[in-house]
């Protein structure tokens, strides 16, 4: 099996011992580790009104992370486009590309990234976009692509036509990816000739089918001449398998709460998670989710990552490092998440 490239997905998790400022500091430190260890790209998600997630604004985070690093590509995984006016997204990302040329990825999704009430506030109560924004998603993608290009797009309103550009003097444009957890975005990415990523870390089901659909239906475009995709996966790597399983538990409990409609809170520390007593049916659900994750010692993780890359025929795997923290950890750090990245890089990228 060939050695895959590695990348990072970060939701900027907030633990019970952290403020938002602490979580941001920990993620910036994590990004520096990824930059130094040879990871290809570092993407941040868009989620709103979640006690355990501080990644609410990808372009702001992308700017912070790009400023704190020197070579790694920085992107969104992703911007939930129906929440925003396409021009705003195009302007934000065009400025990032101008500041960090050749280092910016715009990953676009169509999910709300939040609960129905917050979604309403984003799109309506807060002066947001229209009721039927999701139905306009394909056109919004085209609008963002056109407005970020150096030539921009011509817009006609009330008989008057003028050019509209995201930034006045673009020398390059960010790479645009479509993201999804069903075959909708796979088909759309194929039709538009754009790169595509399936949210394997979140869904874990339907990955092979979505990637096959994308590859089979792909049409070359000015953006891309052949299908381009990679795989995302939740990962915890530690010195021993036993420790890795302990460190995975806080995130597993958070995912369990999300899947079963329980109240959400900040991510538990390892010791707090170990004190939670789960009913048998919930334990079974946790075990089912964990079976799709990469959790183990460095050798086990390296083998699992190479196996995933081979199984899905991708040359890149994006790790979502979900290791929890022990009580007493510096609130502005995430040493176990950093260890996941370092150990994976040592065994996969350096071929240890």
mmCIF file of C-alpha atoms in Angstrom:
data_model
loop_
_atom_site.group_PDB
_atom_site.id
_atom_site.type_symbol
_atom_site.label_atom_id
_atom_site.label_comp_id
_atom_site.label_asym_id
_atom_site.label_seq_id
_atom_site.Cartn_x
_atom_site.Cartn_y
_atom_site.Cartn_z
ATOM 1 C CA UNK A 1 0.000 0.000 0.000
ATOM 2 C CA UNK A 2 1.281 3.470 -0.879
ATOM 3 C CA UNK A 3 1.764 6.136 1.771
ATOM 4 C CA UNK A 4 -1.087 8.677 1.846
ATOM 5 C CA UNK A 5 -0.619 12.381 2.490
ATOM 6 C CA UNK A 6 -2.168 13.580 5.743
ATOM 7 C CA UNK A 7 -4.315 16.629 6.504
ATOM 8 C CA UNK A 8 -6.272 17.934 9.504
ATOM 9 C CA UNK A 9 -9.909 18.813 10.206
ATOM 10 C CA UNK A 10 -10.487 20.920 13.334
ATOM 11 C CA UNK A 11 -13.828 21.830 14.942
ATOM 12 C CA UNK A 12 -12.022 23.876 17.648
ATOM 13 C CA UNK A 13 -13.491 21.790 20.506
ATOM 14 C CA UNK A 14 -14.288 23.457 23.828
ATOM 15 C CA UNK A 15 -13.715 21.335 26.941
ATOM 16 C CA UNK A 16 -15.289 21.750 30.374
ATOM 17 C CA UNK A 17 -12.059 23.400 31.557
ATOM 18 C CA UNK A 18 -11.850 25.888 28.654
ATOM 19 C CA UNK A 19 -13.152 29.253 27.539
ATOM 20 C CA UNK A 20 -13.450 30.088 23.834
ATOM 21 C CA UNK A 21 -10.129 31.930 24.086
ATOM 22 C CA UNK A 22 -8.497 28.811 25.539
ATOM 23 C CA UNK A 23 -9.912 26.607 22.771
ATOM 24 C CA UNK A 24 -8.646 28.987 20.082
ATOM 25 C CA UNK A 25 -5.165 29.032 21.629
ATOM 26 C CA UNK A 26 -5.131 25.229 21.692
ATOM 27 C CA UNK A 27 -6.160 25.025 18.036
ATOM 28 C CA UNK A 28 -3.529 27.521 16.926
ATOM 29 C CA UNK A 29 -0.917 25.409 18.703
ATOM 30 C CA UNK A 30 -2.322 22.306 16.984
ATOM 31 C CA UNK A 31 -2.083 24.045 13.603
ATOM 32 C CA UNK A 32 1.579 24.854 14.215
ATOM 33 C CA UNK A 33 2.219 21.183 14.990
ATOM 34 C CA UNK A 34 0.515 20.151 11.744
ATOM 35 C CA UNK A 35 2.490 22.761 9.801
ATOM 36 C CA UNK A 36 5.786 21.535 11.183
ATOM 37 C CA UNK A 37 4.971 17.830 10.832
ATOM 38 C CA UNK A 38 4.303 17.943 7.089
ATOM 39 C CA UNK A 39 0.501 17.838 6.911
ATOM 40 C CA UNK A 40 -0.898 19.003 3.572
ATOM 41 C CA UNK A 41 -3.864 21.113 4.677
ATOM 42 C CA UNK A 42 -5.683 22.300 7.809
ATOM 43 C CA UNK A 43 -9.431 22.796 7.528
ATOM 44 C CA UNK A 44 -11.925 24.223 10.028
ATOM 45 C CA UNK A 45 -15.656 23.526 10.183
ATOM 46 C CA UNK A 46 -18.729 25.737 10.534
ATOM 47 C CA UNK A 47 -21.013 24.897 13.462
ATOM 48 C CA UNK A 48 -23.243 27.280 15.407
ATOM 49 C CA UNK A 49 -24.646 27.436 18.929
ATOM 50 C CA UNK A 50 -22.896 24.266 20.108
ATOM 51 C CA UNK A 51 -21.370 24.334 23.630
ATOM 52 C CA UNK A 52 -18.477 22.077 22.602
ATOM 53 C CA UNK A 53 -17.540 23.692 19.269
ATOM 54 C CA UNK A 54 -15.971 27.134 18.759
ATOM 55 C CA UNK A 55 -15.644 26.870 14.954
ATOM 56 C CA UNK A 56 -18.463 29.266 14.093
ATOM 57 C CA UNK A 57 -16.757 31.380 11.427
ATOM 58 C CA UNK A 58 -14.358 29.544 9.071
ATOM 59 C CA UNK A 59 -12.919 32.606 7.259
ATOM 60 C CA UNK A 60 -11.958 34.255 10.565
ATOM 61 C CA UNK A 61 -10.348 31.042 11.785
ATOM 62 C CA UNK A 62 -8.600 30.541 8.439
ATOM 63 C CA UNK A 63 -6.994 33.952 8.741
ATOM 64 C CA UNK A 64 -5.802 33.258 12.287
ATOM 65 C CA UNK A 65 -4.402 29.850 11.348
ATOM 66 C CA UNK A 66 -2.734 31.016 8.133
ATOM 67 C CA UNK A 67 -1.049 33.820 10.106
ATOM 68 C CA UNK A 68 0.200 31.337 12.700
ATOM 69 C CA UNK A 69 1.661 28.915 10.133
ATOM 70 C CA UNK A 70 4.024 29.162 7.190
ATOM 71 C CA UNK A 71 3.352 26.543 4.495
ATOM 72 C CA UNK A 72 0.280 24.379 5.187
ATOM 73 C CA UNK A 73 -2.856 24.973 3.086
ATOM 74 C CA UNK A 74 -5.688 26.442 5.176
ATOM 75 C CA UNK A 75 -9.341 25.951 4.371
ATOM 76 C CA UNK A 76 -12.949 25.449 5.373
ATOM 77 C CA UNK A 77 -14.465 22.042 5.946
ATOM 78 C CA UNK A 78 -16.707 23.716 5.243
ATOM 79 C CA UNK A 79 -18.533 26.988 4.790
ATOM 80 C CA UNK A 80 -22.268 26.192 4.866
ATOM 81 C CA UNK A 81 -23.161 28.282 1.861
ATOM 82 C CA UNK A 82 -26.966 28.545 2.329
ATOM 83 C CA UNK A 83 -26.238 30.424 5.578
ATOM 84 C CA UNK A 84 -24.477 33.237 3.717
ATOM 85 C CA UNK A 85 -24.764 35.565 0.759
ATOM 86 C CA UNK A 86 -22.395 34.195 -1.915
ATOM 87 C CA UNK A 87 -20.766 37.607 -2.386
ATOM 88 C CA UNK A 88 -19.803 37.740 1.302
ATOM 89 C CA UNK A 89 -18.161 34.316 1.119
ATOM 90 C CA UNK A 90 -16.396 35.215 -2.125
ATOM 91 C CA UNK A 91 -15.090 38.489 -0.649
ATOM 92 C CA UNK A 92 -13.816 36.853 2.519
ATOM 93 C CA UNK A 93 -12.018 34.039 0.767
ATOM 94 C CA UNK A 94 -10.642 36.248 -2.021
ATOM 95 C CA UNK A 95 -9.006 38.433 0.634
ATOM 96 C CA UNK A 96 -7.529 35.377 2.328
ATOM 97 C CA UNK A 97 -6.157 34.148 -1.003
ATOM 98 C CA UNK A 98 -4.650 37.584 -1.659
ATOM 99 C CA UNK A 99 -2.963 37.554 1.756
ATOM 100 C CA UNK A 100 -1.853 33.905 1.556
ATOM 101 C CA UNK A 101 -1.620 33.090 -2.176
ATOM 102 C CA UNK A 102 -1.643 29.426 -3.048
ATOM 103 C CA UNK A 103 -2.530 28.336 0.487
ATOM 104 C CA UNK A 104 -6.329 28.731 0.627
ATOM 105 C CA UNK A 105 -9.044 26.084 0.130
ATOM 106 C CA UNK A 106 -12.755 26.890 0.172
ATOM 107 C CA UNK A 107 -14.737 23.795 1.106
ATOM 108 C CA UNK A 108 -18.474 24.387 0.609
ATOM 109 C CA UNK A 109 -21.391 22.468 2.100
ATOM 110 C CA UNK A 110 -25.165 22.910 2.099
ATOM 111 C CA UNK A 111 -26.118 21.643 5.589
ATOM 112 C CA UNK A 112 -27.198 24.224 8.211
ATOM 113 C CA UNK A 113 -24.469 23.256 10.670
ATOM 114 C CA UNK A 114 -26.757 23.971 13.592
ATOM 115 C CA UNK A 115 -30.208 23.543 15.138
ATOM 116 C CA UNK A 116 -33.403 24.891 13.472
ATOM 117 C CA UNK A 117 -33.709 27.950 15.733
ATOM 118 C CA UNK A 118 -30.132 29.073 15.171
ATOM 119 C CA UNK A 119 -30.508 28.323 11.462
ATOM 120 C CA UNK A 120 -33.489 30.705 11.374
ATOM 121 C CA UNK A 121 -31.435 33.389 13.127
ATOM 122 C CA UNK A 122 -28.621 32.958 10.608
ATOM 123 C CA UNK A 123 -30.842 33.154 7.553
ATOM 124 C CA UNK A 124 -33.655 35.437 8.708
ATOM 125 C CA UNK A 125 -33.718 36.815 12.251
ATOM 126 C CA UNK A 126 -30.164 38.098 11.915
ATOM 127 C CA UNK A 127 -30.721 39.655 8.507
ATOM 128 C CA UNK A 128 -29.703 36.495 6.684
ATOM 129 C CA UNK A 129 -30.519 35.012 3.307
ATOM 130 C CA UNK A 130 -33.757 33.711 1.779
ATOM 131 C CA UNK A 131 -36.155 30.952 2.831
ATOM 132 C CA UNK A 132 -35.284 28.840 -0.193
ATOM 133 C CA UNK A 133 -31.491 29.244 0.042
ATOM 134 C CA UNK A 134 -30.870 25.491 -0.026
ATOM 135 C CA UNK A 135 -32.703 25.103 -3.341
ATOM 136 C CA UNK A 136 -30.376 27.741 -4.835
ATOM 137 C CA UNK A 137 -27.209 25.937 -3.697
ATOM 138 C CA UNK A 138 -25.961 24.976 -7.209
ATOM 139 C CA UNK A 139 -26.360 28.575 -8.403
ATOM 140 C CA UNK A 140 -24.679 29.900 -5.244
ATOM 141 C CA UNK A 141 -21.657 27.678 -5.953
ATOM 142 C CA UNK A 142 -21.426 29.140 -9.466
ATOM 143 C CA UNK A 143 -21.758 32.667 -8.050
ATOM 144 C CA UNK A 144 -18.911 32.170 -5.579
ATOM 145 C CA UNK A 145 -16.643 30.688 -8.257
ATOM 146 C CA UNK A 146 -17.360 33.511 -10.670
ATOM 147 C CA UNK A 147 -17.011 36.339 -8.158
ATOM 148 C CA UNK A 148 -13.685 35.028 -6.809
ATOM 149 C CA UNK A 149 -12.151 34.817 -10.288
ATOM 150 C CA UNK A 150 -9.952 37.759 -11.349
ATOM 151 C CA UNK A 151 -12.463 38.682 -14.096
ATOM 152 C CA UNK A 152 -15.448 38.649 -11.773
ATOM 153 C CA UNK A 153 -18.986 38.484 -13.143
ATOM 154 C CA UNK A 154 -21.331 40.905 -14.910
ATOM 155 C CA UNK A 155 -24.503 41.779 -12.992
ATOM 156 C CA UNK A 156 -27.569 43.468 -14.465
ATOM 157 C CA UNK A 157 -30.058 45.268 -12.216
ATOM 158 C CA UNK A 158 -32.846 47.577 -13.442
ATOM 159 C CA UNK A 159 -31.341 47.798 -16.922
ATOM 160 C CA UNK A 160 -27.862 48.632 -15.675
ATOM 161 C CA UNK A 161 -24.933 46.211 -16.055
ATOM 162 C CA UNK A 162 -21.659 46.407 -14.189
ATOM 163 C CA UNK A 163 -18.843 44.039 -13.200
ATOM 164 C CA UNK A 164 -18.870 42.480 -9.732
ATOM 165 C CA UNK A 165 -15.642 41.161 -8.257
ATOM 166 C CA UNK A 166 -14.925 39.741 -4.801
ATOM 167 C CA UNK A 167 -11.686 41.738 -4.669
ATOM 168 C CA UNK A 168 -10.417 44.397 -7.113
ATOM 169 C CA UNK A 169 -7.052 42.945 -8.139
ATOM 170 C CA UNK A 170 -7.042 39.179 -7.704
ATOM 171 C CA UNK A 171 -3.892 37.444 -8.950
ATOM 172 C CA UNK A 172 -5.113 33.935 -8.076
ATOM 173 C CA UNK A 173 -8.184 32.163 -6.730
ATOM 174 C CA UNK A 174 -8.677 29.709 -3.875
ATOM 175 C CA UNK A 175 -9.297 26.054 -4.655
ATOM 176 C CA UNK A 176 -13.009 25.258 -4.240
ATOM 177 C CA UNK A 177 -14.173 21.859 -2.947
ATOM 178 C CA UNK A 178 -17.716 20.569 -2.526
ATOM 179 C CA UNK A 179 -18.425 18.643 0.667
ATOM 180 C CA UNK A 180 -21.260 16.307 1.549
ATOM 181 C CA UNK A 181 -22.576 13.324 3.501
ATOM 182 C CA UNK A 182 -24.898 12.055 0.734
ATOM 183 C CA UNK A 183 -24.592 11.642 -3.019
ATOM 184 C CA UNK A 184 -26.142 15.072 -3.752
ATOM 185 C CA UNK A 185 -22.864 16.987 -3.548
ATOM 186 C CA UNK A 186 -21.026 14.093 -5.209
ATOM 187 C CA UNK A 187 -23.222 14.488 -8.294
ATOM 188 C CA UNK A 188 -23.024 18.281 -8.197
ATOM 189 C CA UNK A 189 -19.221 18.268 -7.866
ATOM 190 C CA UNK A 190 -18.990 15.801 -10.746
ATOM 191 C CA UNK A 191 -21.271 17.909 -12.933
ATOM 192 C CA UNK A 192 -19.328 21.103 -12.222
ATOM 193 C CA UNK A 193 -15.890 19.486 -12.485
ATOM 194 C CA UNK A 194 -14.905 20.366 -8.913
ATOM 195 C CA UNK A 195 -13.019 18.365 -6.267
ATOM 196 C CA UNK A 196 -15.201 16.576 -3.721
ATOM 197 C CA UNK A 197 -14.944 15.273 -0.146
ATOM 198 C CA UNK A 198 -17.410 12.935 1.581
ATOM 199 C CA UNK A 199 -17.843 13.450 5.360
ATOM 200 C CA UNK A 200 -16.696 9.944 6.294
ATOM 201 C CA UNK A 201 -15.702 11.139 9.787
ATOM 202 C CA UNK A 202 -19.323 12.095 10.501
ATOM 203 C CA UNK A 203 -21.362 9.594 8.534
ATOM 204 C CA UNK A 204 -19.110 6.582 8.054
ATOM 205 C CA UNK A 205 -21.738 5.049 5.761
ATOM 206 C CA UNK A 206 -22.205 5.474 2.035
ATOM 207 C CA UNK A 207 -18.631 6.662 1.486
ATOM 208 C CA UNK A 208 -17.728 4.157 -1.227
ATOM 209 C CA UNK A 209 -20.995 4.749 -3.067
ATOM 210 C CA UNK A 210 -20.641 8.543 -3.004
ATOM 211 C CA UNK A 211 -17.020 8.433 -4.222
ATOM 212 C CA UNK A 212 -17.922 5.977 -6.982
ATOM 213 C CA UNK A 213 -20.785 8.231 -8.094
ATOM 214 C CA UNK A 214 -18.449 11.234 -8.164
ATOM 215 C CA UNK A 215 -15.772 9.457 -10.172
ATOM 216 C CA UNK A 216 -18.230 7.873 -12.602
ATOM 217 C CA UNK A 217 -20.121 11.100 -13.367
ATOM 218 C CA UNK A 218 -17.178 13.537 -13.294
ATOM 219 C CA UNK A 219 -16.952 15.980 -16.192
ATOM 220 C CA UNK A 220 -13.643 17.829 -16.776
ATOM 221 C CA UNK A 221 -13.839 21.597 -16.353
ATOM 222 C CA UNK A 222 -11.678 24.695 -16.317
ATOM 223 C CA UNK A 223 -11.168 23.993 -12.606
ATOM 224 C CA UNK A 224 -10.157 20.335 -12.768
ATOM 225 C CA UNK A 225 -9.389 17.827 -15.526
ATOM 226 C CA UNK A 226 -9.841 14.613 -13.486
ATOM 227 C CA UNK A 227 -11.685 13.581 -10.285
ATOM 228 C CA UNK A 228 -9.987 14.686 -7.080
ATOM 229 C CA UNK A 229 -11.064 13.578 -3.632
ATOM 230 C CA UNK A 230 -9.828 12.423 -0.228
ATOM 231 C CA UNK A 231 -11.074 10.767 2.943
ATOM 232 C CA UNK A 232 -11.848 12.209 6.399
ATOM 233 C CA UNK A 233 -11.708 10.126 9.583
ATOM 234 C CA UNK A 234 -11.888 10.617 13.358
ATOM 235 C CA UNK A 235 -8.554 9.679 14.902
ATOM 236 C CA UNK A 236 -6.906 9.165 18.283
ATOM 237 C CA UNK A 237 -3.304 7.967 18.355
ATOM 238 C CA UNK A 238 -1.423 7.377 21.614
ATOM 239 C CA UNK A 239 1.546 5.356 22.843
ATOM 240 C CA UNK A 240 -0.740 2.416 23.634
ATOM 241 C CA UNK A 241 -4.098 1.208 22.365
ATOM 242 C CA UNK A 242 -5.497 1.314 25.908
ATOM 243 C CA UNK A 243 -4.628 4.985 26.312
ATOM 244 C CA UNK A 244 -6.032 5.812 22.861
ATOM 245 C CA UNK A 245 -9.356 4.211 23.792
ATOM 246 C CA UNK A 246 -9.496 6.242 27.007
ATOM 247 C CA UNK A 247 -8.772 9.455 25.102
ATOM 248 C CA UNK A 248 -11.486 8.708 22.523
ATOM 249 C CA UNK A 249 -14.263 8.430 25.119
ATOM 250 C CA UNK A 250 -15.061 12.155 25.634
ATOM 251 C CA UNK A 251 -15.715 12.704 21.933
ATOM 252 C CA UNK A 252 -17.648 9.460 21.664
ATOM 253 C CA UNK A 253 -19.968 10.630 24.437
ATOM 254 C CA UNK A 254 -20.453 13.967 22.676
ATOM 255 C CA UNK A 255 -21.365 12.182 19.440
ATOM 256 C CA UNK A 256 -23.695 9.891 21.382
ATOM 257 C CA UNK A 257 -25.517 12.902 22.832
ATOM 258 C CA UNK A 258 -25.828 14.406 19.355
ATOM 259 C CA UNK A 259 -27.189 11.187 17.841
ATOM 260 C CA UNK A 260 -29.672 10.478 20.650
ATOM 261 C CA UNK A 261 -31.015 14.000 21.201
ATOM 262 C CA UNK A 262 -29.508 14.492 24.646
ATOM 263 C CA UNK A 263 -28.583 17.972 25.935
ATOM 264 C CA UNK A 264 -25.203 19.085 24.654
ATOM 265 C CA UNK A 265 -22.477 20.585 26.800
ATOM 266 C CA UNK A 266 -18.740 21.261 26.631
ATOM 267 C CA UNK A 267 -16.575 18.235 25.887
ATOM 268 C CA UNK A 268 -15.857 16.236 29.040
ATOM 269 C CA UNK A 269 -12.375 15.614 30.352
ATOM 270 C CA UNK A 270 -11.243 11.982 30.231
ATOM 271 C CA UNK A 271 -11.875 11.388 33.933
ATOM 272 C CA UNK A 272 -15.338 12.971 33.678
ATOM 273 C CA UNK A 273 -16.192 10.770 30.697
ATOM 274 C CA UNK A 274 -15.034 7.628 32.489
ATOM 275 C CA UNK A 275 -17.414 8.398 35.349
ATOM 276 C CA UNK A 276 -20.441 8.351 33.018
ATOM 277 C CA UNK A 277 -22.492 5.141 33.229
ATOM 278 C CA UNK A 278 -24.025 4.210 29.887
ATOM 279 C CA UNK A 279 -27.043 1.947 29.374
ATOM 280 C CA UNK A 280 -26.318 -1.139 27.286
ATOM 281 C CA UNK A 281 -27.994 0.191 24.136
ATOM 282 C CA UNK A 282 -25.940 3.378 24.256
ATOM 283 C CA UNK A 283 -22.742 1.420 24.842
ATOM 284 C CA UNK A 284 -23.522 -0.558 21.711
ATOM 285 C CA UNK A 285 -24.054 2.647 19.721
ATOM 286 C CA UNK A 286 -20.739 4.063 20.963
ATOM 287 C CA UNK A 287 -18.943 0.858 19.972
ATOM 288 C CA UNK A 288 -20.531 0.972 16.509
ATOM 289 C CA UNK A 289 -19.361 4.547 15.973
ATOM 290 C CA UNK A 290 -15.868 3.808 17.298
ATOM 291 C CA UNK A 291 -15.438 0.909 14.869
ATOM 292 C CA UNK A 292 -15.269 3.459 12.032
ATOM 293 C CA UNK A 293 -12.615 5.575 13.774
ATOM 294 C CA UNK A 294 -8.853 5.202 13.814
ATOM 295 C CA UNK A 295 -8.045 4.572 17.485
ATOM 296 C CA UNK A 296 -4.851 2.847 18.585
ATOM 297 C CA UNK A 297 -1.109 2.925 18.979
ATOM 298 C CA UNK A 298 1.068 4.375 16.188
ATOM 299 C CA UNK A 299 1.536 1.100 14.355
ATOM 300 C CA UNK A 300 -2.172 0.301 14.439
ATOM 301 C CA UNK A 301 -3.037 3.816 13.278
ATOM 302 C CA UNK A 302 -0.529 3.767 10.415
ATOM 303 C CA UNK A 303 -1.889 0.447 9.193
ATOM 304 C CA UNK A 304 -5.502 1.637 9.482
ATOM 305 C CA UNK A 305 -4.817 4.889 7.611
ATOM 306 C CA UNK A 306 -2.994 3.098 4.792
ATOM 307 C CA UNK A 307 -5.848 0.611 4.626
ATOM 308 C CA UNK A 308 -8.476 3.345 4.387
ATOM 309 C CA UNK A 309 -6.549 5.111 1.627
ATOM 310 C CA UNK A 310 -6.267 1.867 -0.323
ATOM 311 C CA UNK A 311 -9.889 0.842 0.248
ATOM 312 C CA UNK A 312 -11.271 4.131 -1.028
ATOM 313 C CA UNK A 313 -8.516 4.726 -3.611
ATOM 314 C CA UNK A 314 -7.413 8.119 -2.260
ATOM 315 C CA UNK A 315 -3.921 9.523 -1.850
ATOM 316 C CA UNK A 316 -4.825 11.767 1.097
ATOM 317 C CA UNK A 317 -6.498 11.175 4.461
ATOM 318 C CA UNK A 318 -7.759 14.072 6.598
ATOM 319 C CA UNK A 319 -7.568 13.349 10.322
ATOM 320 C CA UNK A 320 -10.068 14.816 12.739
ATOM 321 C CA UNK A 321 -7.999 14.520 15.947
ATOM 322 C CA UNK A 322 -10.571 13.886 18.683
ATOM 323 C CA UNK A 323 -8.413 12.886 21.647
ATOM 324 C CA UNK A 324 -9.750 14.188 24.955
ATOM 325 C CA UNK A 325 -7.718 15.877 27.676
ATOM 326 C CA UNK A 326 -6.879 14.745 31.186
ATOM 327 C CA UNK A 327 -7.774 16.761 34.272
ATOM 328 C CA UNK A 328 -5.047 19.278 35.052
ATOM 329 C CA UNK A 329 -4.140 19.912 31.399
ATOM 330 C CA UNK A 330 -3.201 23.505 30.590
ATOM 331 C CA UNK A 331 -6.514 24.975 29.351
ATOM 332 C CA UNK A 332 -4.787 26.709 26.434
ATOM 333 C CA UNK A 333 -3.364 23.465 25.076
ATOM 334 C CA UNK A 334 -4.462 20.116 23.674
ATOM 335 C CA UNK A 335 -1.422 17.863 24.154
ATOM 336 C CA UNK A 336 -3.201 14.615 23.323
ATOM 337 C CA UNK A 337 -4.551 16.023 20.058
ATOM 338 C CA UNK A 338 -1.043 17.238 19.235
ATOM 339 C CA UNK A 339 0.325 13.787 20.063
ATOM 340 C CA UNK A 340 -2.168 12.229 17.633
ATOM 341 C CA UNK A 341 -0.800 14.406 14.830
ATOM 342 C CA UNK A 342 2.853 13.903 15.741
ATOM 343 C CA UNK A 343 2.584 10.128 16.108
ATOM 344 C CA UNK A 344 0.600 9.738 12.898
ATOM 345 C CA UNK A 345 3.123 11.858 11.016
ATOM 346 C CA UNK A 346 6.080 9.927 12.457
ATOM 347 C CA UNK A 347 4.643 6.569 11.394
ATOM 348 C CA UNK A 348 2.894 7.511 8.142
ATOM 349 C CA UNK A 349 4.759 10.456 6.625
ATOM 350 C CA UNK A 350 8.228 9.639 7.974
ATOM 351 C CA UNK A 351 7.728 5.892 7.442
ATOM 352 C CA UNK A 352 8.944 4.977 10.912
#
